[in-house]
Amino acid sequence: MLSTHPVETQNSGRQYLPQTHSNSTLSPNQELLPITAKINQRDRLEIGGCDVAELVEKFGSPLYVVDEATLRTTCRQYRDTLNRCYPGQSQVLYASKAWNCLAIAAIVHSEGLGIDVVSGGELYTAVQAGIPGDKIYLHGNNKSVEELELAIASSCTIVVDNWLELKNLAEIVNSSQRIMLRFTPGIECHTHEYIRTGHLDSKFGFDPHQLDEVLEFISQHPVLELIGFHAHIGSQIFELQPHQDLAGVVVQWLGKAAAKGLPVRELNIGGGLGIRYTESDDPPSIAEWVQNVSQAIVNACTIQHQPLPKLLCEPGRSLIGTACITAYTIGSSKTIPEIRTYIAVDGGMSDNPRPITYQSIYRAVVANRMSAPATETVTVAGKHCESGDVLIKNAQLPKTVPGDILAVLATGAYNYSMASNYNRLPKPAAVLVQDGEANLILQRETYQDLIRQDCLPERLR
Ligand code: LLP
């Protein structure tokens, strides 16, 4: 197993190098690089046995490189720890909003995970990837009737978010439909405002004061088979306490349903575990998170005299985030004396909108010269017509030349899934690497793809 904690401090002028260490319990979400990362004899970054610079030669640039071993390891850590630590039934779902495509959905399914989807498009992808309906959970705060019908036809569980949806369902469901209810648990956590969802002022879920009324409605509509409750408190969370607090809240809902004669059997406590994007990020391991959450549910059930529910969780970022790097080719540069040096790459905010959206900080290495000392402080800019299109401010990198390959680390979560075609940049390709083999999982978009949906009315021709 490899560690990506900086070999020495940043000031010592070293890049963030993979390093062999003996602590096999380290969880991928605590690493900067995928677990198979190493430096090969040509002094280049290798992932899944593939030389990243060679991948770029073969598949083009920019390129998402996804390490299958890292993804499978995170899936297994969640699944196995939950099986070991939680005495009742359990199921891990992959929050596919982090990155939904056929190959990734198929991998998580093959590891025994179910999947959480939030739109007709994500649902369609999951079904096409071969995931059976009983392993698919549909979320969303404004599902259309069409999306609800697709979920019903695919035999998914629907996580009902609000009154309109509940009433629509009561009208369109003919035979029994499995539903869960999403409530806002009223739990604060320290993360970016946009990715916090559990506090009361949130657009997601019923407000807790509506619980009795909602349960009453469901008890009068027996086609709606209420199997459980759902809550999610936010994303990129490093604290364990909010999830422990959440357990106490969701178990109370079980008690209220039981009092109404509704035997609710499942609790979904959402996702949210953070990952390491920089050497100062220190998230708990997947195992610690699962152990804490499991114990908190067991304790809450004991205190509140409730039978143990089936426990579901739905991580996204911590499953896929560390598994991917984005490889770019370095192009132009600009030095403004005594202010800064920009180096530009051939992608940017279209393939990674997180820095401009959330001021997220990333780390990068020069993948074709891994042991070159990081002697420069440069700002890595994208190629979009937007001053804010900066991927990394003040990155510590070796001196670079046009054509060098820059690998930005931990780009698996919410990069491709939030990618755009701003400035009509085609979206990059993605390859899955394992044991020296690389397989395309997303083709690079072409200029033809960019105009595929364009229509030119006859009178404009
Ligand atoms: N379940 C629900 C209902 C969610 O809303 C989310 C994330 C998850 C699970 C998965 O959370 P995770 O384990 O990935 O933290 N675009 C933002 C993140 C938005 C998260 C939205 N919901 C970002 O790039 O940071």
Short mmCIF file of N, CA, C and O in Angstrom, two decimals, residues 148 151-159 169 173-180 222-227:
data_model
loop_
_atom_site.label_atom_id
_atom_site.label_comp_id
_atom_site.label_asym_id
_atom_site.label_seq_id
_atom_site.Cartn_x
_atom_site.Cartn_y
_atom_site.Cartn_z
N LEU A 148 -40.94 9.66 -11.96
CA LEU A 148 -41.58 8.74 -11.01
C LEU A 148 -42.07 7.49 -11.76
O LEU A 148 -41.90 6.37 -11.27
N ALA A 151 -39.23 5.22 -12.51
CA ALA A 151 -38.80 4.52 -11.29
C ALA A 151 -39.76 3.37 -10.97
O ALA A 151 -39.33 2.27 -10.60
N ILE A 152 -41.05 3.63 -11.13
CA ILE A 152 -42.04 2.58 -10.84
C ILE A 152 -41.86 1.43 -11.83
O ILE A 152 -41.79 0.26 -11.43
N ALA A 153 -41.70 1.78 -13.11
CA ALA A 153 -41.54 0.74 -14.14
C ALA A 153 -40.25 -0.05 -13.92
O ALA A 153 -40.15 -1.22 -14.30
N SER A 154 -39.24 0.58 -13.32
CA SER A 154 -37.96 -0.11 -13.10
C SER A 154 -37.91 -0.80 -11.73
O SER A 154 -36.86 -1.31 -11.34
N SER A 155 -39.02 -0.78 -11.00
CA SER A 155 -39.11 -1.40 -9.66
C SER A 155 -38.10 -0.84 -8.67
O SER A 155 -37.53 -1.58 -7.86
N CYS A 156 -37.83 0.45 -8.75
CA CYS A 156 -36.89 1.08 -7.79
C CYS A 156 -37.62 1.46 -6.51
O CYS A 156 -38.84 1.55 -6.50
N THR A 157 -36.84 1.75 -5.51
CA THR A 157 -37.40 2.39 -4.31
C THR A 157 -37.35 3.90 -4.54
O THR A 157 -36.36 4.42 -5.02
N ILE A 158 -38.44 4.58 -4.18
CA ILE A 158 -38.49 6.03 -4.38
C ILE A 158 -38.34 6.72 -3.02
O ILE A 158 -39.07 6.40 -2.08
N VAL A 159 -37.37 7.61 -2.94
CA VAL A 159 -37.17 8.36 -1.68
C VAL A 159 -37.96 9.65 -1.81
O VAL A 159 -37.56 10.59 -2.50
N LEU A 169 -47.55 10.44 -6.37
CA LEU A 169 -47.35 8.99 -6.30
C LEU A 169 -48.65 8.28 -5.93
O LEU A 169 -49.01 7.26 -6.53
N VAL A 173 -49.59 5.37 -8.63
CA VAL A 173 -49.20 4.00 -8.27
C VAL A 173 -50.43 3.10 -8.29
O VAL A 173 -51.46 3.45 -7.73
N ASN A 174 -50.32 1.96 -8.98
CA ASN A 174 -51.45 1.02 -9.01
C ASN A 174 -51.28 -0.09 -7.99
O ASN A 174 -52.13 -0.34 -7.16
N SER A 175 -50.13 -0.77 -8.11
CA SER A 175 -49.89 -1.81 -7.10
C SER A 175 -48.86 -1.25 -6.13
O SER A 175 -48.42 -0.12 -6.27
N SER A 176 -48.49 -2.07 -5.16
CA SER A 176 -47.66 -1.57 -4.06
C SER A 176 -46.31 -0.98 -4.56
O SER A 176 -45.64 -1.56 -5.40
N GLN A 177 -45.95 0.17 -4.04
CA GLN A 177 -44.68 0.83 -4.41
C GLN A 177 -43.85 1.08 -3.15
O GLN A 177 -44.32 1.73 -2.22
N ARG A 178 -42.59 0.58 -3.17
CA ARG A 178 -41.70 0.83 -2.02
C ARG A 178 -41.28 2.30 -2.00
O ARG A 178 -40.78 2.82 -2.99
N ILE A 179 -41.49 2.95 -0.86
CA ILE A 179 -41.01 4.32 -0.71
C ILE A 179 -40.24 4.47 0.60
O ILE A 179 -40.43 3.72 1.55
N MET A 180 -39.34 5.46 0.58
CA MET A 180 -38.72 5.93 1.83
C MET A 180 -39.10 7.39 1.94
O MET A 180 -39.48 8.01 0.95
N PRO A 222 -52.58 2.69 1.26
CA PRO A 222 -51.80 1.44 1.42
C PRO A 222 -50.98 1.04 0.19
O PRO A 222 -50.07 0.21 0.33
N VAL A 223 -51.23 1.65 -0.99
CA VAL A 223 -50.34 1.31 -2.13
C VAL A 223 -48.93 1.83 -1.89
O VAL A 223 -47.97 1.38 -2.52
N LEU A 224 -48.82 2.82 -1.02
CA LEU A 224 -47.49 3.35 -0.71
C LEU A 224 -46.91 2.55 0.45
O LEU A 224 -47.35 2.67 1.59
N GLU A 225 -45.95 1.70 0.12
CA GLU A 225 -45.37 0.84 1.15
C GLU A 225 -44.15 1.53 1.75
O GLU A 225 -43.08 1.57 1.14
N LEU A 226 -44.36 2.10 2.92
CA LEU A 226 -43.27 2.86 3.55
C LEU A 226 -42.26 1.89 4.15
O LEU A 226 -42.55 1.23 5.15
N ILE A 227 -41.07 1.81 3.55
CA ILE A 227 -40.08 0.87 4.09
C ILE A 227 -39.03 1.56 4.95
O ILE A 227 -38.33 0.91 5.71
#
